[in-house]
Amino acid sequence: LQAPDMCMDAAGRRLRLFGQVRTVFRILRAAGVQLAIASQSPAVATARRLLGLWGLWPHLAPELVVVMRRESKEVHLRQISDRCGVPFSAMIFFDDLIHNVKTAQRLGLTAVLVTSGLCVQLVEEALQRAQRAARSRTVLHEWLDKSTKPEPGP
């Protein structure tokens, strides 16, 4: 049974699942990646129903779905980090709003602006960026460790 990609809300507006979201979720879940959702929605119950309708619930840990009415994206991301025990530096964030992407970057996440829906290629590029950032942090920490050790005496 295939979940629909589009449905109508009570006001008759079309709500659509963008891009290759299901495929991306399946691939990441199979790879052992924890998936979380941080959404600001005035209709919390509806947002959760849509996740079920679109077949995304099986890929998510319920405690990592943060849907709030008025809280900022920073609050969402802090809650997800706390709940899953993953530091911001090890998180990748996708959003279609540039101010949310900038907020995530300021916190230290690898953040990606999504303009045409989530796709496998975008996720691969984000993973590569995150790996490069992790390598850079490792090199920096190694250099700092060496530079803070006293030189051996005669």
Protein backbone atom coordinates (compact mmCIF):
# COMPACT_ATOMS: atom_id res chain seq x y z
CA LEU A 1 0.00 0.00 0.00
CA GLN A 2 1.50 3.32 -1.10
CA ALA A 3 0.77 6.40 0.98
CA PRO A 4 -0.47 9.42 -1.02
CA ASP A 5 1.94 12.23 -1.82
CA MET A 6 -0.78 14.87 -1.61
CA CYS A 7 -3.91 15.53 0.44
CA MET A 8 -6.21 18.44 1.13
CA ASP A 9 -6.56 20.28 4.42
CA ALA A 10 -9.88 21.45 5.87
CA ALA A 11 -9.59 24.73 3.97
CA GLY A 12 -9.10 22.92 0.67
CA ARG A 13 -5.38 23.69 0.39
CA ARG A 14 -3.12 21.03 -1.08
CA LEU A 15 -0.53 19.57 1.26
CA ARG A 16 2.20 17.73 -0.57
CA LEU A 17 5.11 15.54 0.43
CA PHE A 18 8.10 16.92 -1.46
CA GLY A 19 10.85 15.20 -3.34
CA GLN A 20 12.20 11.80 -2.44
CA VAL A 21 11.41 12.08 1.28
CA ARG A 22 10.26 8.47 1.70
CA THR A 23 13.29 7.13 -0.14
CA VAL A 24 15.66 9.31 1.88
CA PHE A 25 14.00 8.24 5.14
CA ARG A 26 14.26 4.55 4.20
CA ILE A 27 17.94 4.82 3.24
CA LEU A 28 18.93 6.75 6.35
CA ARG A 29 16.96 4.52 8.70
CA ALA A 30 18.52 1.41 7.13
CA ALA A 31 21.93 3.01 7.74
CA GLY A 32 21.10 3.44 11.43
CA VAL A 33 20.69 7.21 11.29
CA GLN A 34 18.31 8.71 13.84
CA LEU A 35 15.74 10.89 12.10
CA ALA A 36 13.99 13.78 13.80
CA ILE A 37 11.44 16.34 12.73
CA ALA A 38 11.24 19.87 14.11
CA SER A 39 8.15 21.64 12.86
CA GLN A 40 6.38 24.80 13.79
CA SER A 41 2.72 24.20 13.15
CA PRO A 42 -0.45 25.73 14.53
CA ALA A 43 -2.11 22.31 14.10
CA VAL A 44 0.08 19.87 16.04
CA ALA A 45 -2.33 16.93 15.80
CA THR A 46 -2.76 17.44 12.05
CA ALA A 47 1.00 17.56 11.51
CA ARG A 48 1.37 14.24 13.32
CA ARG A 49 -1.50 12.70 11.31
CA LEU A 50 0.19 13.76 8.07
CA LEU A 51 3.38 11.97 9.09
CA GLY A 52 1.30 8.81 9.48
CA LEU A 53 -0.67 9.36 6.28
CA TRP A 54 2.52 9.86 4.31
CA GLY A 55 4.05 6.70 5.77
CA LEU A 56 6.87 8.45 7.63
CA TRP A 57 6.11 7.36 11.22
CA PRO A 58 7.89 3.99 10.90
CA HIS A 59 11.16 5.86 10.21
CA LEU A 60 10.91 8.13 13.26
CA ALA A 61 11.36 7.71 16.98
CA PRO A 62 8.26 9.42 18.43
CA GLU A 63 10.35 11.28 21.01
CA LEU A 64 12.30 12.91 18.17
CA VAL A 65 9.25 14.47 16.54
CA VAL A 66 9.05 17.98 17.92
CA VAL A 67 6.00 19.90 16.74
CA MET A 68 5.30 23.15 18.53
CA ARG A 69 3.11 26.12 17.95
CA ARG A 70 5.21 29.14 18.73
CA GLU A 71 8.71 28.07 19.72
CA SER A 72 11.74 29.03 17.65
CA LYS A 73 13.72 26.59 15.54
CA GLU A 74 16.55 26.93 18.06
CA VAL A 75 14.29 25.56 20.81
CA HIS A 76 13.26 22.67 18.53
CA LEU A 77 16.85 21.78 17.71
CA ARG A 78 17.99 22.00 21.33
CA GLN A 79 15.20 19.62 22.36
CA ILE A 80 16.13 17.13 19.65
CA SER A 81 19.82 17.28 20.60
CA ASP A 82 18.95 16.72 24.26
CA ARG A 83 16.50 13.89 23.53
CA CYS A 84 18.80 11.91 21.26
CA GLY A 85 22.07 12.80 23.00
CA VAL A 86 23.72 13.99 19.81
CA PRO A 87 25.73 17.23 19.78
CA PHE A 88 24.88 19.89 17.21
CA SER A 89 28.18 19.25 15.44
CA ALA A 90 26.98 15.72 14.59
CA MET A 91 23.55 16.80 13.30
CA ILE A 92 22.43 17.64 9.77
CA PHE A 93 19.45 19.93 9.31
CA PHE A 94 17.31 20.49 6.22
CA ASP A 95 14.79 23.32 5.89
CA ASP A 96 13.08 25.38 3.23
CA LEU A 97 13.35 28.63 5.21
CA ILE A 98 16.67 30.45 5.09
CA HIS A 99 16.31 31.97 8.58
CA ASN A 100 15.95 28.46 10.05
CA VAL A 101 19.03 27.30 8.15
CA LYS A 102 21.00 30.27 9.49
CA THR A 103 19.81 29.53 13.03
CA ALA A 104 20.97 25.92 12.70
CA GLN A 105 24.34 26.98 11.28
CA ARG A 106 24.82 29.44 14.16
CA LEU A 107 24.27 26.53 16.58
CA GLY A 108 26.93 24.45 14.80
CA LEU A 109 24.79 22.08 12.71
CA THR A 110 25.46 21.26 9.09
CA ALA A 111 22.42 23.02 7.64
CA VAL A 112 21.04 22.82 4.12
CA LEU A 113 18.50 25.02 2.39
CA VAL A 114 15.97 22.84 0.54
CA THR A 115 14.36 24.69 -2.35
CA SER A 116 12.75 21.91 -4.39
CA GLY A 117 12.16 19.08 -1.94
CA LEU A 118 14.45 16.62 -0.23
CA CYS A 119 16.30 14.26 -2.55
CA VAL A 120 19.01 11.63 -2.23
CA GLN A 121 21.63 13.83 -3.93
CA LEU A 122 21.03 16.67 -1.47
CA VAL A 123 21.43 14.29 1.47
CA GLU A 124 24.65 12.84 -0.01
CA GLU A 125 26.07 16.36 -0.41
CA ALA A 126 25.08 17.24 3.17
CA LEU A 127 26.74 14.07 4.49
CA GLN A 128 29.93 14.96 2.63
CA ARG A 129 29.87 18.51 4.07
CA ALA A 130 29.34 17.12 7.57
CA GLN A 131 32.24 14.67 7.13
CA ARG A 132 34.55 17.48 5.94
CA ALA A 133 33.54 19.62 8.92
CA ALA A 134 34.20 16.72 11.32
CA ARG A 135 37.65 16.14 9.79
CA SER A 136 38.44 19.85 10.12
CA ARG A 137 37.43 19.82 13.79
CA THR A 138 39.61 16.75 14.38
CA VAL A 139 42.64 18.39 12.74
CA LEU A 140 42.05 21.58 14.72
CA HIS A 141 41.77 19.68 18.02
CA GLU A 142 44.94 17.70 17.28
CA TRP A 143 46.82 20.90 16.48
CA LEU A 144 45.52 22.60 19.62
CA ASP A 145 46.50 19.60 21.73
CA LYS A 146 50.05 19.70 20.35
CA SER A 147 50.37 23.45 20.73
CA THR A 148 49.32 23.41 24.38
CA LYS A 149 51.76 20.67 25.44
CA PRO A 150 55.04 21.95 26.83
CA GLU A 151 58.11 21.27 24.77
CA PRO A 152 60.40 18.58 26.20
CA GLY A 153 63.32 20.04 28.12
CA PRO A 154 67.02 19.20 27.74
